[in-house]
Coordinates of N, CA and C in Angstrom, one line a residue:
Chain A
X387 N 0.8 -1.2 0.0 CA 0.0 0.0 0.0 C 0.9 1.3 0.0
X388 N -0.3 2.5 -0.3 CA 0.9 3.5 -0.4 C 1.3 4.4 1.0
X389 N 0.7 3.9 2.2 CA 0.7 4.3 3.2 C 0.9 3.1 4.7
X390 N 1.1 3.7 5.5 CA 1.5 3.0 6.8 C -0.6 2.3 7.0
X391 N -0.8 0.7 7.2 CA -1.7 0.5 7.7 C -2.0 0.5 8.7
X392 N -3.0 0.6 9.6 CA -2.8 0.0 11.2 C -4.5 -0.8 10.8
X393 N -4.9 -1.6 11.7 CA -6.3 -2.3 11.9 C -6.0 -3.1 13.4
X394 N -7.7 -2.9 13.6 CA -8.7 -2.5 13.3 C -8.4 -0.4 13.4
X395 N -9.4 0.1 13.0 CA -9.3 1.5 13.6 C -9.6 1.8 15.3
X396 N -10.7 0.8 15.4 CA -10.9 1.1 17.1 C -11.5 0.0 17.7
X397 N -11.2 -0.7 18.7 CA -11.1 -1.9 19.2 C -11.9 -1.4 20.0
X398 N -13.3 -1.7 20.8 CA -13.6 -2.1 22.3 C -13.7 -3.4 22.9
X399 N -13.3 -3.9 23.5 CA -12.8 -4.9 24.4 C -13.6 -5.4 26.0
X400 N -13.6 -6.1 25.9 CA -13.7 -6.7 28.1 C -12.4 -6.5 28.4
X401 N -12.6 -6.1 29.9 CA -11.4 -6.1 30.9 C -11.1 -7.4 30.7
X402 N -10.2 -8.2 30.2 CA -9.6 -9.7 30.4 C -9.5 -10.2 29.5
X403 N -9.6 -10.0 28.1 CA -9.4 -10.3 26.8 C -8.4 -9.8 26.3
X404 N -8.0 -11.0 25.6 CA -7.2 -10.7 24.7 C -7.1 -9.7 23.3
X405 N -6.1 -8.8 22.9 CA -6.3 -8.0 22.1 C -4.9 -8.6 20.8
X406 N -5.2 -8.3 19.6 CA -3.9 -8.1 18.8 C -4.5 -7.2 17.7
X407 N -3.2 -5.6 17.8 CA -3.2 -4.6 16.9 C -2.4 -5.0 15.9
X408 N -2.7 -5.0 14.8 CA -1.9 -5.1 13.2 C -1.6 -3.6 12.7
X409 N -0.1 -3.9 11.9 CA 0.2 -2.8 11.4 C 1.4 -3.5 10.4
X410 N 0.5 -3.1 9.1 CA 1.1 -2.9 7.6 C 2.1 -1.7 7.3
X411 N 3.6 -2.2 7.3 CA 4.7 -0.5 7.1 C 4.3 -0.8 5.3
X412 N 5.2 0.8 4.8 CA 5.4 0.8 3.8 C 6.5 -0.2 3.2
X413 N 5.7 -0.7 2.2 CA 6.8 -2.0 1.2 C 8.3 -1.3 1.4
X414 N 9.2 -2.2 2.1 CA 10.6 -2.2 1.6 C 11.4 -1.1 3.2
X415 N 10.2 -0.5 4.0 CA 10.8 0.0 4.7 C 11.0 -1.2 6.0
X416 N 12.7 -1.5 6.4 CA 12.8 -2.2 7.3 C 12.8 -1.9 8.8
X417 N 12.5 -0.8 9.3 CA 12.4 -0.3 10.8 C 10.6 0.0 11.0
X418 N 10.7 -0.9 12.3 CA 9.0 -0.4 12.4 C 8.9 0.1 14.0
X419 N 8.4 0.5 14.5 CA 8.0 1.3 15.4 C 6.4 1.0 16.3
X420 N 6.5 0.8 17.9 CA 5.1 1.3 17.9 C 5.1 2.0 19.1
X421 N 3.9 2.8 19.4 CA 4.3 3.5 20.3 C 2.5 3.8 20.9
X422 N 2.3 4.0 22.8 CA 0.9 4.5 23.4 C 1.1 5.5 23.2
X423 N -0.2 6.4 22.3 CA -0.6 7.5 23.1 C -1.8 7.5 23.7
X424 N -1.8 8.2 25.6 CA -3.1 8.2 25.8 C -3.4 9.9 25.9
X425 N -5.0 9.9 26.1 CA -5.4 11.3 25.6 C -4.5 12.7 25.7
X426 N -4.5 13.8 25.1 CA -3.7 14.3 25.8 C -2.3 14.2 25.7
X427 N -1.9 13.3 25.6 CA 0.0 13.0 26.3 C 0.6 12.9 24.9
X428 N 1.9 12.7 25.1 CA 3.2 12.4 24.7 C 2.7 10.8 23.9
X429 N 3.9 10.4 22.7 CA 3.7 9.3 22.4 C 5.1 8.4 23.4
X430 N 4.3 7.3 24.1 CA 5.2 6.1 24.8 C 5.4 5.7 23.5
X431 N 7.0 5.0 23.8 CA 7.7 4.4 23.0 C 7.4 2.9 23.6
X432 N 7.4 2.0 22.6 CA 6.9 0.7 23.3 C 7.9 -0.2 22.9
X433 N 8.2 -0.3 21.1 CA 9.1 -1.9 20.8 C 9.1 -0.7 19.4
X434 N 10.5 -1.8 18.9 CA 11.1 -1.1 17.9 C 11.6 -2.2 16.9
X435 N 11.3 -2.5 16.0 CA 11.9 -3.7 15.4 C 13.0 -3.3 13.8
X436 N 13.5 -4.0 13.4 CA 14.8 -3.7 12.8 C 14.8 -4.9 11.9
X437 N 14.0 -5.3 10.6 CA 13.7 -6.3 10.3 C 12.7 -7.2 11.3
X438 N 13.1 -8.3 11.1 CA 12.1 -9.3 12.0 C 12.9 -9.0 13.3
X439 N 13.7 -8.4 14.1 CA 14.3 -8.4 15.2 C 14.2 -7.4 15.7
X440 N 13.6 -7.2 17.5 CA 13.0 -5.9 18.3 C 14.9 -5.8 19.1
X441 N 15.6 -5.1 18.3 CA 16.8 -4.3 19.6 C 16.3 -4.0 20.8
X442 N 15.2 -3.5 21.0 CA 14.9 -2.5 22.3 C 13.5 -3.1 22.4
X443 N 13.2 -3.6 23.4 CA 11.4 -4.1 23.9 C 11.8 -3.6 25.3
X444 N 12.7 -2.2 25.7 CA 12.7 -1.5 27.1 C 11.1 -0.9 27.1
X445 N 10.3 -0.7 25.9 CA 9.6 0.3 26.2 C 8.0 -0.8 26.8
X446 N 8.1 -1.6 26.5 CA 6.7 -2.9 26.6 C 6.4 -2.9 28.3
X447 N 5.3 -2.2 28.4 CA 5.1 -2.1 29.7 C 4.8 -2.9 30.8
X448 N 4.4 -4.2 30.3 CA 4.6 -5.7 31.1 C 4.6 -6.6 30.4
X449 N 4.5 -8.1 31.0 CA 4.6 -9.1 30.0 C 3.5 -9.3 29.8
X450 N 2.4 -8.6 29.5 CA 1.2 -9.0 29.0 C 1.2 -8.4 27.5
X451 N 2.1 -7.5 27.3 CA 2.3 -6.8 26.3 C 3.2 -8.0 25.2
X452 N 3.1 -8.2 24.0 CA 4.3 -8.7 23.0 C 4.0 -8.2 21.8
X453 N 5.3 -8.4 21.1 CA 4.6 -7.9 19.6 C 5.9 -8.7 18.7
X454 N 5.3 -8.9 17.6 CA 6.3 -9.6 17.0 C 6.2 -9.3 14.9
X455 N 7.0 -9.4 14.4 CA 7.1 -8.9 13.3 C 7.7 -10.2 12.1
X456 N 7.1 -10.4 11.1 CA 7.1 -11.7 10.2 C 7.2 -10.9 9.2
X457 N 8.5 -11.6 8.3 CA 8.7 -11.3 6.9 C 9.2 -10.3 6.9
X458 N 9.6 -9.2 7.3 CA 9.9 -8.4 7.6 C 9.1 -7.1 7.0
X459 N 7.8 -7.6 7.8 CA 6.7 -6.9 6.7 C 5.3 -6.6 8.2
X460 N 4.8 -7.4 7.9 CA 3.6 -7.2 9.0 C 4.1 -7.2 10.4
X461 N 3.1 -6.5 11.1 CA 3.3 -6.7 12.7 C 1.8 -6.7 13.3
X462 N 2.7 -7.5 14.7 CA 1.2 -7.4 15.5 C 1.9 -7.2 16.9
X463 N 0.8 -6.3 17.7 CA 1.0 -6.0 18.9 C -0.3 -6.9 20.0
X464 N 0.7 -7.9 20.6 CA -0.8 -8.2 21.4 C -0.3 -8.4 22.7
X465 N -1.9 -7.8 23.7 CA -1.6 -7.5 24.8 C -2.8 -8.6 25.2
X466 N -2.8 -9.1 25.8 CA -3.3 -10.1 26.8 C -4.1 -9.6 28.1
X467 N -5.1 -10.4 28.4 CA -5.5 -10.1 29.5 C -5.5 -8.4 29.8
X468 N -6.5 -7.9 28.9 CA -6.2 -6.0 29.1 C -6.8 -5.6 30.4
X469 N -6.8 -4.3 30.4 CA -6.7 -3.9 31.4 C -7.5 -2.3 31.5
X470 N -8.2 -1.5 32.1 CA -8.7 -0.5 31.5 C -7.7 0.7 31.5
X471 N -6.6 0.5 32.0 CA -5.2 1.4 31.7 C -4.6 1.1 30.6
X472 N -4.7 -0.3 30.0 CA -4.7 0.1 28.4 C -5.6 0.8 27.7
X473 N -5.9 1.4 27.9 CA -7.5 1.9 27.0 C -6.4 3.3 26.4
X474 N -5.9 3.2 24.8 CA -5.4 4.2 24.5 C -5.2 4.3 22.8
X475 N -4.6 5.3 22.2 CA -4.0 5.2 20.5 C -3.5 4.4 20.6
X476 N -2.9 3.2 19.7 CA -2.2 2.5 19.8 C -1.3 2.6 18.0
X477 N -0.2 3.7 18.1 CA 0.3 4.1 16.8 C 1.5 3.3 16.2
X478 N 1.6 2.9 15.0 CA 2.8 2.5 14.3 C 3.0 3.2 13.6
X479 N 4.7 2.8 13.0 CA 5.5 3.8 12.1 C 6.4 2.8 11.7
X480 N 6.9 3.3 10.3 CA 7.8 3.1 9.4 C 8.1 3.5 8.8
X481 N 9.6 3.0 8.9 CA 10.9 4.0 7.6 C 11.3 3.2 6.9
X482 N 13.0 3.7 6.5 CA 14.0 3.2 5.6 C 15.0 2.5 6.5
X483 N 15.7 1.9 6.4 CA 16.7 1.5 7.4 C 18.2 2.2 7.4
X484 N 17.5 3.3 7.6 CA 18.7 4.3 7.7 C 18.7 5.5 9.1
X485 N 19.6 6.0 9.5 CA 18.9 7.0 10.8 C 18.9 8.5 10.2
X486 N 19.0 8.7 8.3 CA 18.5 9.5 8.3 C 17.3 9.9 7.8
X487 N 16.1 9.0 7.7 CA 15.1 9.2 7.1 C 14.1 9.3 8.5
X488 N 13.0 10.3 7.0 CA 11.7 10.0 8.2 C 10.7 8.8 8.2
X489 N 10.3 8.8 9.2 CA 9.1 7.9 9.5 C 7.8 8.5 9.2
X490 N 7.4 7.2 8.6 CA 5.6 7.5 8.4 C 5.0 6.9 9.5
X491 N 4.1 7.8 9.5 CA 2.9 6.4 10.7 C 1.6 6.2 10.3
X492 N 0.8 5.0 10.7 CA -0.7 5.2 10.7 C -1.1 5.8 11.3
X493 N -2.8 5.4 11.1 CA -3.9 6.4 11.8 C -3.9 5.7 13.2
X494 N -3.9 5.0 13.7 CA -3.4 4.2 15.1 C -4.8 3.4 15.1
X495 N -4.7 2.8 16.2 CA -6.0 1.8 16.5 C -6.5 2.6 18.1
X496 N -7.7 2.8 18.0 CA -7.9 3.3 19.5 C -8.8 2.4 20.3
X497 N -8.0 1.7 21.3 CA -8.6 0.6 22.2 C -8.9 1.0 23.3
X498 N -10.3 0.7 23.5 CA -10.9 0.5 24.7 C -11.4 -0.4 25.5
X499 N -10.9 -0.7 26.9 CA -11.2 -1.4 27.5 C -12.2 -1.0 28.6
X500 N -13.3 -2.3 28.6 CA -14.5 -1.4 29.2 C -14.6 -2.5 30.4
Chain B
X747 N 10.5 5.3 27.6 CA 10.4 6.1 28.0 C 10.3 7.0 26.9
X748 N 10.5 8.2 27.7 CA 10.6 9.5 26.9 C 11.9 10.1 26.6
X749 N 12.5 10.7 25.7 CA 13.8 11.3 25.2 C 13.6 12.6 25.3
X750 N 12.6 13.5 24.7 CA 12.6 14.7 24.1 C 11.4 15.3 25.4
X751 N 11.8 16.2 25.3 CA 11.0 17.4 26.8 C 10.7 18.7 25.5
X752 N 9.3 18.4 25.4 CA 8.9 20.2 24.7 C 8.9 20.8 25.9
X753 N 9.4 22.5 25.2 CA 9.0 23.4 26.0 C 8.3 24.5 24.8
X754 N 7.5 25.2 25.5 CA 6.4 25.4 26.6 C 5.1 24.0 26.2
X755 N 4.7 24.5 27.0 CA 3.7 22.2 26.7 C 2.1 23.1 26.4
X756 N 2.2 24.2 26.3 CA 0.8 24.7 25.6 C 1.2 26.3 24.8
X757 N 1.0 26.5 23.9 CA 1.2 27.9 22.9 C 0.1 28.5 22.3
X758 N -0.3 30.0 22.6 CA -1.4 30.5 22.0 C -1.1 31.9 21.5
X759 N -1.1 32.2 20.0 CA -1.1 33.0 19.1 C -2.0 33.7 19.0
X760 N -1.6 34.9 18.3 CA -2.6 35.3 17.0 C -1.7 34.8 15.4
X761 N -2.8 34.9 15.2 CA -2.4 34.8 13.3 C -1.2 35.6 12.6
X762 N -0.1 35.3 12.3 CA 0.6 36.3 11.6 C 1.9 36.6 12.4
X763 N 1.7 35.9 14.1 CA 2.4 36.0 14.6 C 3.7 34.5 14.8
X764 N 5.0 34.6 15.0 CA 5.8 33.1 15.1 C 5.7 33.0 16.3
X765 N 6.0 31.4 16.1 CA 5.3 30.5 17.0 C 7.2 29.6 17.4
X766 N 7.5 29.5 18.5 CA 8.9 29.2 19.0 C 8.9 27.8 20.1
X767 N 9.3 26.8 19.5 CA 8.9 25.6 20.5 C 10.4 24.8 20.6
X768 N 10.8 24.4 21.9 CA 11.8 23.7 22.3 C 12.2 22.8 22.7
X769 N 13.0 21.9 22.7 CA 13.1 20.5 22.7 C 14.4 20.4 23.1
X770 N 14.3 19.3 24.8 CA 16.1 19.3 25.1 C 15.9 17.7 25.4
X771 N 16.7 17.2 24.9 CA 16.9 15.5 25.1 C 18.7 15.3 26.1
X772 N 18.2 14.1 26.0 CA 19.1 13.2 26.9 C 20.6 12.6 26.8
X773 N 20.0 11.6 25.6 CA 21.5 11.5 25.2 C 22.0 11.9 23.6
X774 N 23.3 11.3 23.2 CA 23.8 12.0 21.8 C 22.8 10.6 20.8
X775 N 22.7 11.3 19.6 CA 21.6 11.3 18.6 C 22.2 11.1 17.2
X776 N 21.6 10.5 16.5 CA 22.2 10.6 15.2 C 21.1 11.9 14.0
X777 N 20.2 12.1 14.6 CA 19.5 13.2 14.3 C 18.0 13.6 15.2
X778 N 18.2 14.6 14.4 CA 16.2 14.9 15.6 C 15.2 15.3 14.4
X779 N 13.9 15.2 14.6 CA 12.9 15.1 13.9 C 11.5 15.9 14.6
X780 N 11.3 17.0 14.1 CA 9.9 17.3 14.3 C 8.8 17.0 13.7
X781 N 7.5 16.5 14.2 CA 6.8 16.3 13.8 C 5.1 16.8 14.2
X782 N 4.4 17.2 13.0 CA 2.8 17.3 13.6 C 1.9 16.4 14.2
X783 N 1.2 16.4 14.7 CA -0.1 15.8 14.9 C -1.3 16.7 15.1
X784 N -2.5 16.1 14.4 CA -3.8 16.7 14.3 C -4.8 15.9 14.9
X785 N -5.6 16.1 15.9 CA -6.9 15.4 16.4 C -6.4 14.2 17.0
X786 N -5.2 14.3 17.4 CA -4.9 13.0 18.2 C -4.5 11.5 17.6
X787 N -4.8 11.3 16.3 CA -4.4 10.6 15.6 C -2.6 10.3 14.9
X788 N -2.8 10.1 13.8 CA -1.1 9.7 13.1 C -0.5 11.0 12.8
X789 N 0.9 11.1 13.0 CA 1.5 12.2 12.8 C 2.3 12.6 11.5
X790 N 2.6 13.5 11.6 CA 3.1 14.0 9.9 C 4.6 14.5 10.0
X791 N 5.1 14.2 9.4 CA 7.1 14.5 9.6 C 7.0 15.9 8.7
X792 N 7.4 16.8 9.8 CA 8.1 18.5 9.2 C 9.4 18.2 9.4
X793 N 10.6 18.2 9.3 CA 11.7 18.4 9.2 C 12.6 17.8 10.2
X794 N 13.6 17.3 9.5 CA 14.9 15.9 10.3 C 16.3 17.0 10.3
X795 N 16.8 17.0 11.3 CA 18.0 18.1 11.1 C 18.6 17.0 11.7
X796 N 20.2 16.8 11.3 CA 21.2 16.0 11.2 C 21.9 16.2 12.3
X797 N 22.7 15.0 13.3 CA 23.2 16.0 14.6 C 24.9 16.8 13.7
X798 N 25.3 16.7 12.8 CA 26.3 17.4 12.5 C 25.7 18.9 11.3
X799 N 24.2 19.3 11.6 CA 23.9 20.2 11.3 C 22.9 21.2 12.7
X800 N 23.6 22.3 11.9 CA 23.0 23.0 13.2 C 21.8 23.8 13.1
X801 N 21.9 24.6 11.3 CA 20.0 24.3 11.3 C 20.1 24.2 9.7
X802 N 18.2 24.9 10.0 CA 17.1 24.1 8.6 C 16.1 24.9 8.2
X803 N 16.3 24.7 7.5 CA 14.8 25.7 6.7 C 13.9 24.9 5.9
X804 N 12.8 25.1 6.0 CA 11.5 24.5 5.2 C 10.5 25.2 4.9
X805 N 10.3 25.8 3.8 CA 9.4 27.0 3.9 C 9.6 27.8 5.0
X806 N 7.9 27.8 5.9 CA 7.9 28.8 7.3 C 8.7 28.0 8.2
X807 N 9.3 26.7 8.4 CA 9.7 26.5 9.2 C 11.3 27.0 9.6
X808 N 11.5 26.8 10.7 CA 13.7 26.7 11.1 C 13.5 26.1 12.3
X809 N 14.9 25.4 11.9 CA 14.9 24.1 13.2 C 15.7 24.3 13.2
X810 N 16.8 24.4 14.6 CA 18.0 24.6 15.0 C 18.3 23.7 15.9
X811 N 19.7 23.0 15.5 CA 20.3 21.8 16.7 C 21.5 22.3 17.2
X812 N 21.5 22.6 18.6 CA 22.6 22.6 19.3 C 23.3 21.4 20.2
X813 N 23.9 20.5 19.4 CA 23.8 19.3 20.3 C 24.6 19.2 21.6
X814 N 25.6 20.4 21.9 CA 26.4 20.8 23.2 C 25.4 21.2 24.3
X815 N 24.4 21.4 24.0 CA 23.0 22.2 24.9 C 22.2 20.6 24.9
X816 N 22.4 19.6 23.8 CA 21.4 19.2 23.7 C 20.1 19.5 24.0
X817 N 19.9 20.2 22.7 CA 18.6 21.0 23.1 C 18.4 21.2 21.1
X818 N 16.6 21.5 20.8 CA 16.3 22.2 19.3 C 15.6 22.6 19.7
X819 N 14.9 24.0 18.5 CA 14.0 24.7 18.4 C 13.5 24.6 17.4
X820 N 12.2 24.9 17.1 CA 11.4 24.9 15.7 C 10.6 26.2 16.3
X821 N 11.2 27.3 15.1 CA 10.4 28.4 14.8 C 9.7 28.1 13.8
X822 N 8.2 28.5 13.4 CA 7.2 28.6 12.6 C 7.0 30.2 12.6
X823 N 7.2 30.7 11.8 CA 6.6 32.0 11.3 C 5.4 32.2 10.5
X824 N 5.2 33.2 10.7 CA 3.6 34.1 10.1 C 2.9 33.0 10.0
X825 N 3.0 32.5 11.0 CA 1.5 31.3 11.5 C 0.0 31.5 11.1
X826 N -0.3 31.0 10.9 CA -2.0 30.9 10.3 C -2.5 30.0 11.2
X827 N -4.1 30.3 11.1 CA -4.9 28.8 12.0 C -4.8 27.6 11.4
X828 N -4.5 27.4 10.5 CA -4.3 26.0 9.9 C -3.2 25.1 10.6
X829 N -1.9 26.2 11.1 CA -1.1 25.7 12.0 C -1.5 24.9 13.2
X830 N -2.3 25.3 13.9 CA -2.9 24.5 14.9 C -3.0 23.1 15.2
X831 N -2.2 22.7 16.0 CA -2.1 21.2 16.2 C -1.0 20.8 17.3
X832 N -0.9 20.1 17.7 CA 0.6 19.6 18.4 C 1.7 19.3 17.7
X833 N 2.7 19.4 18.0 CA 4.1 19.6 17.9 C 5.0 18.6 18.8
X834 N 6.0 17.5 18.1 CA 7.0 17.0 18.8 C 8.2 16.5 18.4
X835 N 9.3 16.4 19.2 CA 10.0 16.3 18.8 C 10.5 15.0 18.7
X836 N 11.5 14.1 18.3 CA 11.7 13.1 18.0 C 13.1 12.7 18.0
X837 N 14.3 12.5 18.5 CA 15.3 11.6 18.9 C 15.5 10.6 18.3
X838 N 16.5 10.5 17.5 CA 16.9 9.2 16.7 C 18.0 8.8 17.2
X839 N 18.7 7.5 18.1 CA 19.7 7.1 18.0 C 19.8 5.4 18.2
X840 N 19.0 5.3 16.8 CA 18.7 4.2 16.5 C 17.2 3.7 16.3
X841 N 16.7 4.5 17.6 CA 15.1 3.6 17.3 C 14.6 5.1 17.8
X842 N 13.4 5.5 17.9 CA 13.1 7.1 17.8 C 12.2 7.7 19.0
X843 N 12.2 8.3 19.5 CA 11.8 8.3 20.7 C 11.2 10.2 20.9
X844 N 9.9 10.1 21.4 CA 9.1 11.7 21.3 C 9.1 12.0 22.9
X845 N 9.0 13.3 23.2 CA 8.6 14.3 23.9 C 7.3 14.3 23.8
X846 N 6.9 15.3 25.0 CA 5.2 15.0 25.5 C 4.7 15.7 24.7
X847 N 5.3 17.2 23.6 CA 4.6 17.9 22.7 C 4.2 18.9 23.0
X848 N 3.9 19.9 22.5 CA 3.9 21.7 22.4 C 2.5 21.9 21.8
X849 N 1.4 21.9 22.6 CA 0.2 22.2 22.0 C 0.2 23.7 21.5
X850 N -0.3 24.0 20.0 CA 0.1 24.9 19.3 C -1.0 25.6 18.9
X851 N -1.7 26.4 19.6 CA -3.3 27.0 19.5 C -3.4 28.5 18.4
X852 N -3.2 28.6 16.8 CA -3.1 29.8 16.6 C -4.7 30.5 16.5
X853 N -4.7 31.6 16.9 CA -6.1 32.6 16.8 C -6.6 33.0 15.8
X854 N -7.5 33.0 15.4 CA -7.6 33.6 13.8 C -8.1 35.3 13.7

C-alpha cells in the first residue's frame, strides 16, 4: 500500500481479553516502530523492530504486552488479559533502514477497555 | 520512556504572529525530527535536522540543533490557523523516541 496500515481503527474490548493490533509499514521500509498514546499525552515508546528483530522491547510495559514482526513486513502488537489502563491510540510507524530518514505512521487503532 | 522534553507544553497565538517551541533530550543522537499531529491521531514529519547540522529551513519552518546544549527549536513564522495542532520532537539514535509535545493554539 501507499501508506502505513494499522487495523482494526478502534477496538472495544472486556477487561480480560485478549487484544492483537496489526500494522502494515510501507513496502521495503525495514524499521518499524510502535508507540501509546493516551489522551492528551506524549507518544510512549513501546518496541522497535529492525527487520524481523526488536533491539529494544525496554519500552513494553509488562509481559502482558508482545509484539512480534514476520517477513519483515507485518506486525502485530498483542496484549493479553487487558486492562482498563490500556485503554489508549495505539500508533505505528515506518521508515528506511537508515537514521536519516523520516518515519511514516498510521492512523493508530484506539482501544478501549470497558 | 521518553527522550525529548517540549518546551512550553501549551502555545497560543494570533495569526501572523511566530510560533517558537523547544526541545532538550538526553543523550547523543544521530539526528532529531519534528513532527505534527492533528486530532490525536497519526503524525506528519516536518523536518529531520542532522546531529552534524546546526539548522534548517523548510518554507515557514527553522529548526536549530545545538547538540552541546542538547537541546532544538522549531520556529514557525507568520503562523496561520491552519497551524494549529501539536508539535513533537523526535530523537533518533537508533530507534526514535518523542517528547510529550507543544500544543500549538493559533487565533484567527
Amino acid at each position: 500500500g501507499a501508506g502505513v496500515s494499522q487495523s482494526p481503527s478502534n477496538k472495544v474490548t472486556e477487561k480480560g481479553k485478549d487484544v492483537e493490533l496489526r500494522c502494515d509499514p510501507i513496502s521495503g521500509h525495514t524499521a518499524l516502530y510502535w508507540y501509546r498514546q493516551s489522551l492528551g499525552q506524549g507518544l510512549e515508546f513501546l518496541i522497535y523492530f529492525q527487520g524481523n528483530s526488536a533491539p529494544d522491547k525496554s519500552g513494553l510495559p509488562s509481559d502482558r504486552f508482545s509484539a512480534e514482526r514476520t517477513g519483515g513486513s507485518v506486525s502485530t502488537l498483542t496484549i493479553q488479559r487487558t486492562q482498563q489502563e490500556d485503554s489508549a491510540v495505539y500508533l505505528c510507524a515506518s521508515s528506511l533502514d537508515s537514521p536519516y530518514t523520516e518515519a511514516f505512521f498510521g492512523q493508530g487503532t484506539r482501544l478501549t477497555v470497558v | 520512556s521518553q527522550q525529548g522534553e517540549e518546551d512550553p507544553q501549551a502555545l497560543s497565538i494570533q495569526e501572523g504572529e511566530n510560533a517558537t517551541m523547544n526541545c532538550s533530550y538526553k543523550t547523543s543522537i544521530n539526528n532529531l525530527q519534528w513532527y505534527r499531529q492533528n486530532s490525536g491521531r497519526g503524525l506528519v514529519h516536518l523536518i529531520l535536522i542532522r546531529s552534524n547540522e546546526r539548522e534548517k529551513h523548510s518554507g515557514r519552518l527553522r529548526v536549530t540543533l545545538d547538540t552541546s546544549k542538547k537541546s532544538s527549536s522549531l520556529l514557525i513564522t507568520a503562523s496561520r490557523a491552519a497551524d494549529t495542532a501539536s508539535y513533537f520532537c523526535a530523537t533518533d539514535a537508533g530507534d526514535m523516541r518523542f517528547g510529550a509535545g507543544t500544543r500549538l493554539t493559533v487565533k484567527p
